[in-house]
PDB file of N, CA and C in Angstrom:
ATOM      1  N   UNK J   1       6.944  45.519  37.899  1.00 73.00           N
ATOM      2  CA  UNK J   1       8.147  45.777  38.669  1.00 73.00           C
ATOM      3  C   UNK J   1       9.078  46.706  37.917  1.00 73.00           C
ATOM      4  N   UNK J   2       9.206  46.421  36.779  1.00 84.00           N
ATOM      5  CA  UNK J   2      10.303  47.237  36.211  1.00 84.00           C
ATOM      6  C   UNK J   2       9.492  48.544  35.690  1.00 84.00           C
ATOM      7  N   UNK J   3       8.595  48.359  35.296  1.00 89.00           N
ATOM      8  CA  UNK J   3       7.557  50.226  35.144  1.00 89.00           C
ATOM      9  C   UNK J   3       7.596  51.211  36.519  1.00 89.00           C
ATOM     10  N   UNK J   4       7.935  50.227  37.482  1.00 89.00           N
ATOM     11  CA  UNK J   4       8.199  50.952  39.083  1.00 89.00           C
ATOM     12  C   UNK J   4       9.408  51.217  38.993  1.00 89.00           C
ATOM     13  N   UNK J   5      10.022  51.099  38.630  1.00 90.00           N
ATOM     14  CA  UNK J   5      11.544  51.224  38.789  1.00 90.00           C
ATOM     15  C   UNK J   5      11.650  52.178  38.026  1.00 90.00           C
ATOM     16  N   UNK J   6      11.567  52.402  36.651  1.00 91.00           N
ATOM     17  CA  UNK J   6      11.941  53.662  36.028  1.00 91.00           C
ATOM     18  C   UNK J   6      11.288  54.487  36.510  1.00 91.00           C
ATOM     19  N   UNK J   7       9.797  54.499  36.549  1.00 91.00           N
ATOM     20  CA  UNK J   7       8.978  55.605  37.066  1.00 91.00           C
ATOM     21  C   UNK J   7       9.954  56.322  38.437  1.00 91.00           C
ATOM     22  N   UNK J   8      10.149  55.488  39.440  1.00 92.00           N
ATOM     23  CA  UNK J   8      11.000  55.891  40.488  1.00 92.00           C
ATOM     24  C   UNK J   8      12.352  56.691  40.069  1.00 92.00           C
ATOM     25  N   UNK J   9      12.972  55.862  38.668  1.00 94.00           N
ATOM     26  CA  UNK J   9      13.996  56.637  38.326  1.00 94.00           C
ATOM     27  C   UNK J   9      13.958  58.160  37.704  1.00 94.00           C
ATOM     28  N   UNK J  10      13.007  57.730  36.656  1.00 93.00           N
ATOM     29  CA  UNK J  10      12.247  59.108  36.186  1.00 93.00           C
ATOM     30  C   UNK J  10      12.252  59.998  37.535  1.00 93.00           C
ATOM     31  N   UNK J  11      11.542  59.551  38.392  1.00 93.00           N
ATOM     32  CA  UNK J  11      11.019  61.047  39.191  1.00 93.00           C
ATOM     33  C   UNK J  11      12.560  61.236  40.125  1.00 93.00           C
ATOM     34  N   UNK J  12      13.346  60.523  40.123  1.00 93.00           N
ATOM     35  CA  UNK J  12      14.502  60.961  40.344  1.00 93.00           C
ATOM     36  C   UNK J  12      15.172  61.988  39.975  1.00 93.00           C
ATOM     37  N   UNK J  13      15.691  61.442  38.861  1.00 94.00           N
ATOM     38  CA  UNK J  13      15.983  62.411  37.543  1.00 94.00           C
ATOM     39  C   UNK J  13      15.399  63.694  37.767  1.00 94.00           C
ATOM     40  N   UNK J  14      14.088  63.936  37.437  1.00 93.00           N
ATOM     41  CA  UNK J  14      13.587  65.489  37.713  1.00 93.00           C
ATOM     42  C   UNK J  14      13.883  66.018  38.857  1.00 93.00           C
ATOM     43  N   UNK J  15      13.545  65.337  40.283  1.00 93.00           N
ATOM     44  CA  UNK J  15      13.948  65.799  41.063  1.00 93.00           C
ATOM     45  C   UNK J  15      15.371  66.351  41.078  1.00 93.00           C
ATOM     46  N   UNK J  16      16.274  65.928  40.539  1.00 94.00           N
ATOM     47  CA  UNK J  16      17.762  66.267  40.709  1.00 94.00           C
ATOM     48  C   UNK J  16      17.743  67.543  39.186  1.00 94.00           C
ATOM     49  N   UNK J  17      17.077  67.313  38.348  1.00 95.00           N
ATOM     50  CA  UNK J  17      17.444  68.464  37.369  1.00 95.00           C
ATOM     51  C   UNK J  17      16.814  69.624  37.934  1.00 95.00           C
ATOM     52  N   UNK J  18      15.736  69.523  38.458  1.00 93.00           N
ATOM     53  CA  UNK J  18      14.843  70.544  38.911  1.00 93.00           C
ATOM     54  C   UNK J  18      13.602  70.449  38.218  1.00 93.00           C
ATOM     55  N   UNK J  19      13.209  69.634  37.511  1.00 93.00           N
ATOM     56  CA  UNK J  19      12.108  69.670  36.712  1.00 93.00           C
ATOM     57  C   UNK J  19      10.773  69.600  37.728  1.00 93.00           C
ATOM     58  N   UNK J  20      11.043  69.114  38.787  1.00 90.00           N
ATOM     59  CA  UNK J  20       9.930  69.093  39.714  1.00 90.00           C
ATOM     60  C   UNK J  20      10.740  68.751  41.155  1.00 90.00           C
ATOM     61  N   UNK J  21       9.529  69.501  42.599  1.00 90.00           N
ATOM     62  CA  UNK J  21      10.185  69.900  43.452  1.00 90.00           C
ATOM     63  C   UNK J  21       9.553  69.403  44.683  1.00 90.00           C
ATOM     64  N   UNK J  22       8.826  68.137  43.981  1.00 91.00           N
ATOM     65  CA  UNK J  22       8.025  67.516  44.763  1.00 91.00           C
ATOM     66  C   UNK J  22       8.345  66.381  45.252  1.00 91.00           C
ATOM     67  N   UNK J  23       9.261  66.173  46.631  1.00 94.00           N
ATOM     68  CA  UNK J  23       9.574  65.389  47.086  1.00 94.00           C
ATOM     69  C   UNK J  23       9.198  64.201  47.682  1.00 94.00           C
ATOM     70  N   UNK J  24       7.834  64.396  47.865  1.00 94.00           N
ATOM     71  CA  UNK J  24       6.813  63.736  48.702  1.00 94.00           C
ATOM     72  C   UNK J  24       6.814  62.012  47.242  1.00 94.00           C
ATOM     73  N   UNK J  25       6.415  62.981  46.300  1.00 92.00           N
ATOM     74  CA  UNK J  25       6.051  61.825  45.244  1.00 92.00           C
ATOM     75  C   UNK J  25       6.792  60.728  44.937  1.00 92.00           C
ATOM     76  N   UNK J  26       8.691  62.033  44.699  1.00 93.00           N
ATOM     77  CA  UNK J  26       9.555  61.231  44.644  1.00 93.00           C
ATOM     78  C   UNK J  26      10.103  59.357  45.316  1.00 93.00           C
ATOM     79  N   UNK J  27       9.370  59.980  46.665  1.00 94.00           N
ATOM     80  CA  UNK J  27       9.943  58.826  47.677  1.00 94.00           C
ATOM     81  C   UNK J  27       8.872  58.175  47.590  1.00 94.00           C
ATOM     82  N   UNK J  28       7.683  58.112  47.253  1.00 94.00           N
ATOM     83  CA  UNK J  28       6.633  57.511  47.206  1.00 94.00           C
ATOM     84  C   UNK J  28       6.546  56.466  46.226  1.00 94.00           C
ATOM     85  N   UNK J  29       7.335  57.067  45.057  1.00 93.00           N
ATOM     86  CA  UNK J  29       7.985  55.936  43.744  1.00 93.00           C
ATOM     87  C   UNK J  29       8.721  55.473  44.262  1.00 93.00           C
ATOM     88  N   UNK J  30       9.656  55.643  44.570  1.00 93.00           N
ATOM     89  CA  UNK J  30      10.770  54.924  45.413  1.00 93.00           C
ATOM     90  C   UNK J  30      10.329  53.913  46.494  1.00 93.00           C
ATOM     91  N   UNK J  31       9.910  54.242  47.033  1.00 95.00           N
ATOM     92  CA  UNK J  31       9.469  53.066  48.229  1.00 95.00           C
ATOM     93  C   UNK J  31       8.260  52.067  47.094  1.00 95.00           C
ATOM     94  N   UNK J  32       7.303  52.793  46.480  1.00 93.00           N
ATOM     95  CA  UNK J  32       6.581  51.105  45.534  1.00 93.00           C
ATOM     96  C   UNK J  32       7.497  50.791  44.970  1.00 93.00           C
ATOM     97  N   UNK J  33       8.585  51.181  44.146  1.00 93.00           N
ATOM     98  CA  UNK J  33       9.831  50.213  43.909  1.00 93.00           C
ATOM     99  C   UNK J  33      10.185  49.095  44.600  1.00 93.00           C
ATOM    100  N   UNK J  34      10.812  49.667  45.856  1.00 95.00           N
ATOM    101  CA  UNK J  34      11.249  48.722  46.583  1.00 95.00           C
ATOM    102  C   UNK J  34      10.589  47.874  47.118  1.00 95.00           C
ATOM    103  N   UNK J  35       9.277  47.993  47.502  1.00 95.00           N
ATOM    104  CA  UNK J  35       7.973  47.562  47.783  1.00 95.00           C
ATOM    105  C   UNK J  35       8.060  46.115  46.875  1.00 95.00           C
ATOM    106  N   UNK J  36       7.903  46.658  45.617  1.00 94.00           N
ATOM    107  CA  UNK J  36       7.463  45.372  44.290  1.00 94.00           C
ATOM    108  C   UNK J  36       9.231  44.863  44.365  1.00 94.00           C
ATOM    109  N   UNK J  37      10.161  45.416  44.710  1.00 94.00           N
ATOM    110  CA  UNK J  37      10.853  43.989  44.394  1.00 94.00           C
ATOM    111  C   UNK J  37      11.317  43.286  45.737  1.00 94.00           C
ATOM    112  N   UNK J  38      10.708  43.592  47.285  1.00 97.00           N
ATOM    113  CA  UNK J  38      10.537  43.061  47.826  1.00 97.00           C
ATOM    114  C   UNK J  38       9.892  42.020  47.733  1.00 97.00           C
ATOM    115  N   UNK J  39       8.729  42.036  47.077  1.00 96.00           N
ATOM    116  CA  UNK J  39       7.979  40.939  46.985  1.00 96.00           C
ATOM    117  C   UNK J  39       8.052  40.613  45.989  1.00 96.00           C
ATOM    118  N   UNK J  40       8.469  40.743  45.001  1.00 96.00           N
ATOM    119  CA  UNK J  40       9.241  39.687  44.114  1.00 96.00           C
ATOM    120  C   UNK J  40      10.041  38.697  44.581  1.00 96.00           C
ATOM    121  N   UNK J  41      11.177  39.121  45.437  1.00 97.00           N
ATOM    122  CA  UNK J  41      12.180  38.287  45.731  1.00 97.00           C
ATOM    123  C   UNK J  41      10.917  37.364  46.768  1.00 97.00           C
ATOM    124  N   UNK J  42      10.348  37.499  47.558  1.00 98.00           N
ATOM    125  CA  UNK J  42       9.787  36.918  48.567  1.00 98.00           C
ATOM    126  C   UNK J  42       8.813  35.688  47.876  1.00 98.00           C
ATOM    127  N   UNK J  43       8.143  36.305  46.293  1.00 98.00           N
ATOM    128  CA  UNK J  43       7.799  34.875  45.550  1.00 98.00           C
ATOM    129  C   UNK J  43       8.800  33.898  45.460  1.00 98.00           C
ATOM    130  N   UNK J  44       9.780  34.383  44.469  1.00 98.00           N
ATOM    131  CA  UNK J  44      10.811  33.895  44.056  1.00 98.00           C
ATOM    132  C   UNK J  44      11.096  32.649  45.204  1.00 98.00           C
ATOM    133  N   UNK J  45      11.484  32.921  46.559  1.00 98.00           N
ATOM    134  CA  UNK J  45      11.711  32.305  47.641  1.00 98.00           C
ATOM    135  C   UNK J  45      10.840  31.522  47.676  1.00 98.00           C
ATOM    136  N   UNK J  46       9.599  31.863  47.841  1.00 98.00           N
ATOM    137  CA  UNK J  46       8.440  30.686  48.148  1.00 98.00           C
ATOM    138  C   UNK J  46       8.388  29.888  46.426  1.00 98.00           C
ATOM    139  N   UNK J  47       8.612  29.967  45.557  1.00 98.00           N
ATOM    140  CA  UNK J  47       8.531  29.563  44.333  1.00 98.00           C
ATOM    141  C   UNK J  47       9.876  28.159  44.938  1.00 98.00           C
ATOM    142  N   UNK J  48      10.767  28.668  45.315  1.00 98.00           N
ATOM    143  CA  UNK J  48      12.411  28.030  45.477  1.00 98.00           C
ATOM    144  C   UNK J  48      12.164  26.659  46.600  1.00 98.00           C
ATOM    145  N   UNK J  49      11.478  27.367  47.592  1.00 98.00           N
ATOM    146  CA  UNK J  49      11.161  26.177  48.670  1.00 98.00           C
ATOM    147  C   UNK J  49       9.925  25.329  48.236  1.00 98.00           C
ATOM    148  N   UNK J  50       9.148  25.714  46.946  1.00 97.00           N
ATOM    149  CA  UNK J  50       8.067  24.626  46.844  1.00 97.00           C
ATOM    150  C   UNK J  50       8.763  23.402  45.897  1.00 97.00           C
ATOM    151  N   UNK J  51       9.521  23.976  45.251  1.00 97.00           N
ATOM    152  CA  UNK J  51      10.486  23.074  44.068  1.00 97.00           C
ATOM    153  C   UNK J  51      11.072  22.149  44.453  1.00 97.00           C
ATOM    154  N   UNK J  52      12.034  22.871  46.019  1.00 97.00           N
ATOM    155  CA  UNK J  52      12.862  21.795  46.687  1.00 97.00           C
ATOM    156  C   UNK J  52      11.810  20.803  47.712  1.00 97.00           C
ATOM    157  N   UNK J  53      10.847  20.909  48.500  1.00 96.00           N
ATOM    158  CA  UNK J  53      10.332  20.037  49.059  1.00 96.00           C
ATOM    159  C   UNK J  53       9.219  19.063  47.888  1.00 96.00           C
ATOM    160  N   UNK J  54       8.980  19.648  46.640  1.00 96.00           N
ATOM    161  CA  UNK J  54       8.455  18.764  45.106  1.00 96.00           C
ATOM    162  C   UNK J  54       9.970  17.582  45.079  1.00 96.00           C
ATOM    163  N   UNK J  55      10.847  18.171  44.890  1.00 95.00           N
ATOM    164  CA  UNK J  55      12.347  17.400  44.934  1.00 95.00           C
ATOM    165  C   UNK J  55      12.862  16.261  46.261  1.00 95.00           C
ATOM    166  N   UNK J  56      12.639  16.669  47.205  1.00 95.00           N
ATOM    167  CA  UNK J  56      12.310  15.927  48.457  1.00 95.00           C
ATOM    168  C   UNK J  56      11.247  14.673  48.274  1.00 95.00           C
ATOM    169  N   UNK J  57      10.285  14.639  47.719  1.00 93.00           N
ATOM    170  CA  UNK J  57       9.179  13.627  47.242  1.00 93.00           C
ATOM    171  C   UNK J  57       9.892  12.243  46.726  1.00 93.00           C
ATOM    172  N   UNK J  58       9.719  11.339  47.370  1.00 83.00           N
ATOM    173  CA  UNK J  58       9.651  10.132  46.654  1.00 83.00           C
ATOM    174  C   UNK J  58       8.525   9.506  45.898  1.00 83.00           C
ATOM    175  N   UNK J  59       9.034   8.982  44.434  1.00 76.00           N
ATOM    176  CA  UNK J  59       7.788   8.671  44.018  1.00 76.00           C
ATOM    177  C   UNK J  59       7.247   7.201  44.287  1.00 76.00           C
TER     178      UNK J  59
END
């Protein structure tokens, strides 16, 4: 997740200095960014609701 994120930032960066003019790629990092921490958060969630219905359990 976070190697997606800089990479995305990285190709930011160039894009805005001019180092490269390839836009296509740019957004392509950008969206697996957002991609991986979509589904991060979406574990996270299912991680959150298995804890609380474990907590719900009587022993």
């Amino acid at each position: 997740m976070n190697e997606m994120q800089k990479a995305s930032d990285k190709a930011m960066q160039n894009l805005a200095t001019g180092k490269t003019d390839n836009v296509a790629d740019v957004m392509i990092a950008a969206e697996k960014a957002d991609i991986a921490l979509k589904v991060m958060v979406q574990v996270r969630n299912k991680i959150i609701d298995a804890y609380q219905e474990v907590m719900k359990m009587q022993v």
